[in-house]
């Protein structure tokens, strides 16, 4: 009988687990939020991930439960564990990824380098932080922010008056997180995978390019990163995975500062946009590795197929018509590119797919990946 993996959430991450599951001979099942989700091809149930009874009923027919996102509430996760469900990553680890204040508190306690930060409950506390940090800072909502949402660069407390009002009216959110505006030279990401029995593997450190708070490009390996920088990033990510007890893929987003330090910005305990290049560029993709890890199977090699791999996101898609209409020209112009689309309708700013190119020369690979992706933008 095939091993059964249940995935909560029907987005593109669950969708990209499907080919890896098929290759491994796994029975993959998805609890989708509703019809028409990216992972509809594997959706065996629909329902609310916030409802314990719904998730528990889904989980009873699988050997291990994992996630397309980090939004399953802690009380639901605890109910699953109490019922004997194998949940990976578990509630304690996911709590750190679900709340940015918890994340900063735990990482600071572990001695992990992070931006200077504080918890602020009102405008007066934010004003004090701004005055101590040159009059500019980054304010984040503790929960729910992604792709630039829930993050603002502020010069005055009034820039987040609406967020303070929401905090005052909320029964769950009690404060905001404020951080120094880090003087960074570039953004990096280090992905690792850990299985419950303790084995950990790491992919090469990558450089990420953000546009309007959204990841636009990923270059693997990060240029000029061999040696101390790559070693430090890998060591840091492995330590975080081990200390927090993460099972599955962990993506650690990093700032490289102008004085050559690296600081941890965010954590994601699942396959992550910064690791999509691994589908075509690494011996074992992050999706296959995640499935291996949550099932406590030996992890795969993470070496690259070529000296360079570049992934470019297709953001928004064409203003008129659908993506399929653009296939002939793109596939003819760049037959070496690998195209991945998520079954989503085009919409401004939406991640509807990505393109990956691998090759010998990083500048050439960057050019070809960008040009291939440009066929799907207006």
XYZ file of C-alpha atoms in Angstrom:
378
model
C 0.000 0.000 0.000
C 1.374 3.435 -0.961
C 2.334 5.880 1.757
C -0.342 8.558 2.063
C 0.554 12.240 2.458
C -2.137 14.775 3.254
C -1.551 18.431 2.376
C -3.640 21.169 3.988
C -4.102 23.958 1.465
C -4.693 23.823 -2.262
C -2.283 26.449 -3.567
C 0.607 26.201 -5.995
C 2.942 24.657 -3.428
C 0.598 21.696 -3.012
C 0.275 21.542 -6.800
C 4.054 21.283 -7.220
C 4.231 18.458 -4.688
C 2.074 16.303 -6.963
C 4.693 15.383 -9.637
C 7.214 14.548 -6.913
C 4.650 12.366 -5.140
C 3.830 10.553 -8.385
C 7.526 9.835 -9.018
C 7.946 8.456 -5.499
C 4.792 6.358 -5.788
C 3.074 8.239 -2.970
C -0.646 8.741 -2.537
C -0.977 12.521 -2.176
C -4.250 14.031 -0.992
C -5.113 17.711 -0.700
C -7.587 19.544 1.527
C -8.402 22.524 -0.688
C -10.123 25.691 0.451
C -12.678 25.362 -2.329
C -13.123 24.497 -6.005
C -10.737 25.753 -8.675
C -7.618 25.882 -6.517
C -4.165 25.386 -8.028
C -3.881 21.885 -6.569
C -7.369 20.824 -7.683
C -5.808 17.888 -9.542
C -5.061 16.239 -6.179
C -7.891 17.703 -4.088
C -9.727 14.878 -2.351
C -11.591 17.160 0.047
C -12.678 20.763 0.406
C -13.060 22.627 3.660
C -11.924 25.245 6.124
C -8.422 24.695 7.534
C -9.506 26.636 10.620
C -12.127 24.021 11.532
C -10.669 21.226 13.675
C -13.333 18.659 12.777
C -12.804 19.235 9.046
C -9.035 18.896 9.218
C -9.198 15.916 11.577
C -11.597 14.055 9.272
C -9.210 14.666 6.368
C -6.175 13.606 8.418
C -7.616 10.259 9.486
C -7.023 8.836 5.996
C -3.321 9.758 5.664
C -0.037 8.632 7.196
C 1.344 12.143 7.653
C -0.111 15.636 7.452
C 1.803 18.602 6.060
C 0.962 22.063 4.730
C 0.796 24.325 1.703
C 0.763 27.339 4.056
C 1.309 28.218 7.725
C -2.171 29.459 8.611
C -3.680 26.458 10.399
C -4.505 27.709 13.921
C -2.607 26.338 16.886
C -5.724 24.895 18.523
C -6.420 22.881 15.351
C -2.814 21.678 15.217
C -2.938 20.616 18.876
C -6.198 18.756 18.293
C -4.542 16.817 15.475
C -1.515 15.904 17.583
C -3.702 14.894 20.532
C -5.619 12.604 18.168
C -2.405 10.838 17.187
C -1.957 12.425 13.747
C 1.643 12.746 12.519
C 1.881 16.508 11.862
C 5.016 17.828 10.142
C 6.123 20.442 10.833
C 4.598 20.325 14.288
C 2.741 22.991 16.269
C 5.761 24.223 18.250
C 7.798 24.855 15.110
C 4.888 26.351 13.182
C 4.146 28.776 16.027
C 7.435 30.487 15.226
C 6.554 30.861 11.538
C 2.977 31.973 12.234
C 3.759 35.001 14.393
C 6.594 37.417 13.631
C 6.861 38.543 17.249
C 7.236 34.929 18.388
C 9.775 34.435 15.602
C 11.900 37.412 16.659
C 11.666 36.416 20.328
C 12.758 32.818 19.698
C 15.536 33.697 17.262
C 16.900 36.340 19.616
C 16.870 33.852 22.499
C 18.850 31.429 20.304
C 21.445 34.079 19.539
C 20.523 34.188 15.853
C 21.458 37.505 14.188
C 18.313 39.515 13.395
C 17.540 43.207 12.804
C 17.105 45.335 15.901
C 13.434 45.084 16.823
C 10.766 45.910 19.384
C 7.124 45.218 20.174
C 5.044 48.398 20.017
C 1.531 48.793 21.351
C 0.867 52.412 20.430
C 2.151 55.463 18.585
C 4.257 56.665 21.525
C 6.264 53.438 21.634
C 6.750 53.557 17.873
C 7.905 57.175 18.097
C 10.548 56.171 20.637
C 11.856 53.431 18.329
C 11.942 55.808 15.353
C 13.847 58.405 17.334
C 16.415 55.784 18.315
C 16.820 54.493 14.732
C 17.281 57.534 12.540
C 13.622 58.344 11.995
C 12.824 55.403 9.710
C 11.817 51.811 10.448
C 9.876 48.832 9.154
C 6.573 47.983 10.838
C 5.009 44.547 10.393
C 1.748 42.976 11.416
C 2.581 39.875 13.473
C 0.402 37.518 11.449
C -0.775 37.025 7.916
C 1.662 39.174 5.943
C 3.336 37.855 2.792
C 4.556 39.163 -0.588
C 4.872 42.675 0.782
C 1.508 42.647 2.566
C 1.550 43.538 6.242
C 4.869 45.396 5.883
C 5.382 49.169 5.749
C 8.397 51.449 5.835
C 7.393 54.283 8.172
C 8.700 57.758 8.966
C 6.008 58.702 11.459
C 3.675 56.728 13.765
C 0.704 58.085 11.803
C 1.812 55.915 8.868
C 0.283 52.927 10.682
C -2.618 54.581 12.499
C -5.002 52.116 10.842
C -2.963 49.159 12.100
C -2.917 50.489 15.664
C -6.688 50.935 15.425
C -7.050 47.340 14.243
C -4.861 46.155 17.129
C -6.998 48.070 19.634
C -10.133 46.439 18.258
C -8.688 42.937 17.925
C -9.222 40.149 20.402
C -6.089 38.312 19.239
C -3.562 40.883 17.973
C -2.149 42.966 20.819
C 0.809 44.752 19.238
C 2.882 45.412 16.116
C 6.469 44.511 15.359
C 8.919 47.283 14.467
C 12.406 46.670 13.094
C 15.351 48.754 12.051
C 15.549 49.587 8.359
C 18.508 47.341 7.562
C 21.229 48.791 5.291
C 21.497 45.687 3.133
C 23.327 45.177 -0.146
C 21.233 42.230 -1.298
C 18.762 39.606 -0.127
C 19.661 35.944 0.123
C 17.840 32.733 0.986
C 19.079 29.465 2.434
C 16.868 26.385 2.206
C 17.429 23.220 4.209
C 15.363 20.106 4.861
C 15.220 18.095 8.067
C 13.594 14.736 8.791
C 12.234 13.792 12.245
C 15.109 11.402 12.920
C 17.523 14.312 12.553
C 19.143 14.189 9.103
C 19.539 17.666 7.599
C 20.597 18.650 4.071
C 21.067 22.065 2.469
C 20.804 23.467 -1.027
C 23.178 26.160 -2.295
C 22.676 29.673 -0.976
C 20.690 31.785 -3.453
C 20.292 35.488 -4.186
C 16.755 36.848 -4.434
C 15.526 39.940 -6.253
C 12.416 41.605 -4.866
C 10.059 43.968 -6.673
C 7.391 45.806 -4.684
C 7.916 43.366 -1.822
C 7.412 40.307 -4.038
C 10.113 37.831 -5.029
C 10.754 38.348 -8.746
C 13.971 36.390 -9.425
C 16.191 33.814 -7.761
C 19.808 33.140 -8.773
C 21.438 29.881 -7.703
C 24.027 29.827 -6.368
C 24.206 33.414 -5.111
C 27.026 35.136 -7.027
C 30.203 35.787 -5.019
C 28.959 33.687 -2.104
C 31.381 30.735 -2.075
C 33.342 30.271 1.123
C 32.586 32.096 4.354
C 29.217 33.553 3.338
C 27.772 30.264 2.068
C 29.161 28.332 5.022
C 27.735 30.831 7.515
C 24.286 30.830 5.894
C 24.103 27.033 5.800
C 25.289 26.687 9.388
C 22.733 29.255 10.526
C 19.817 27.586 8.723
C 20.767 24.115 9.946
C 20.980 25.392 13.520
C 17.569 27.053 13.283
C 16.006 23.865 11.877
C 17.507 21.774 14.663
C 16.797 24.194 17.512
C 13.171 24.743 16.461
C 12.567 21.091 15.621
C 11.492 21.814 12.046
C 10.514 18.834 9.895
C 10.303 19.293 6.141
C 11.709 22.215 4.190
C 12.804 25.370 5.987
C 13.533 28.512 3.973
C 15.525 31.208 5.758
C 15.347 34.623 4.118
C 18.421 36.750 4.825
C 19.789 40.266 4.488
C 23.453 40.698 3.563
C 24.432 44.014 5.129
C 26.831 46.622 3.803
C 29.346 45.531 6.465
C 29.203 41.896 5.252
C 26.985 40.452 8.004
C 23.924 38.306 7.397
C 20.705 38.830 9.338
C 17.632 36.609 9.377
C 14.583 38.356 7.955
C 11.880 35.674 7.685
C 11.328 31.920 8.051
C 9.030 29.648 6.053
C 8.452 26.044 7.145
C 7.368 24.580 3.818
C 8.562 24.696 0.228
C 9.141 28.319 -0.685
C 9.301 30.529 -3.762
C 13.049 30.942 -3.297
C 13.484 27.199 -3.790
C 11.442 26.707 -6.977
C 14.650 26.718 -9.047
C 15.474 23.319 -7.507
C 12.755 21.564 -9.557
C 14.914 21.874 -12.669
C 18.261 22.892 -11.220
C 19.000 20.436 -8.397
C 19.289 16.668 -8.039
C 16.403 16.697 -5.548
C 13.763 19.406 -5.712
C 12.456 21.058 -2.575
C 9.072 19.417 -3.208
C 10.426 15.882 -3.377
C 12.649 16.617 -0.393
C 9.747 17.929 1.652
C 7.790 14.731 1.032
C 10.795 12.588 1.918
C 11.394 14.607 5.078
C 7.862 14.544 6.488
C 7.733 10.781 5.884
C 11.136 10.409 7.603
C 12.673 8.891 4.484
C 16.385 9.351 3.642
C 16.923 12.754 2.061
C 18.166 13.260 -1.488
C 21.303 14.926 -2.828
C 21.074 18.697 -3.323
C 23.804 19.327 -5.884
C 23.129 21.401 -8.997
C 22.839 20.074 -12.553
C 24.813 23.039 -13.941
C 26.879 25.919 -12.580
C 23.920 28.319 -12.669
C 20.132 28.167 -12.360
C 17.819 31.167 -12.507
C 14.112 31.285 -11.733
C 11.958 34.237 -12.787
C 8.410 34.578 -11.522
C 5.600 35.401 -13.915
C 3.794 38.124 -11.997
C 0.348 39.111 -13.173
C 0.389 37.540 -16.617
C -1.031 39.021 -19.822
C -3.512 41.866 -19.589
C -5.594 40.364 -22.393
C -6.146 36.711 -23.172
C -4.898 33.720 -21.256
C -1.455 32.309 -20.576
C -1.858 29.409 -22.999
C -2.040 31.815 -25.925
C 1.539 32.822 -25.168
C 2.940 29.261 -25.128
C 3.826 28.851 -28.820
C 6.048 31.930 -29.070
C 7.738 31.372 -25.710
C 8.411 27.680 -26.199
C 9.783 28.254 -29.693
C 12.034 31.154 -28.667
C 13.427 29.476 -25.555
C 13.135 25.683 -25.872
C 15.739 25.222 -23.122
C 13.567 27.007 -20.535
C 11.295 25.092 -18.177
C 7.836 26.586 -17.748
C 5.667 26.073 -14.666
C 2.174 27.521 -14.411
C -0.170 27.287 -11.457
C -3.644 27.087 -12.976
C -4.397 30.657 -11.926
C -6.120 33.367 -13.927
C -3.942 36.405 -14.705
C -4.292 39.285 -12.264
C -1.964 42.240 -11.563
C 0.766 41.265 -9.088
C -0.382 37.656 -8.814
C 2.162 34.832 -9.019
C 0.761 32.808 -11.893
C 3.866 30.798 -12.716
C 7.623 30.751 -13.041
C 10.315 30.031 -15.609
C 13.671 28.367 -14.890
C 16.783 28.205 -17.057
C 19.999 26.353 -16.172
C 23.387 26.742 -17.827
C 27.074 27.467 -17.609
C 27.246 31.273 -17.477
C 25.125 33.094 -14.897
C 24.743 36.318 -16.918
C 23.539 34.381 -19.959
C 21.180 32.285 -17.849
C 19.717 35.399 -16.200
C 19.108 36.974 -19.608
C 17.414 33.891 -21.055
C 15.210 33.308 -17.996
C 14.042 36.928 -17.990
C 13.376 36.887 -21.729
C 11.436 33.630 -21.542
C 9.265 34.928 -18.687
C 8.696 38.225 -20.503
C 6.598 36.397 -23.114
C 3.859 36.144 -20.488
C 3.862 39.781 -19.356
C 2.513 42.919 -20.992
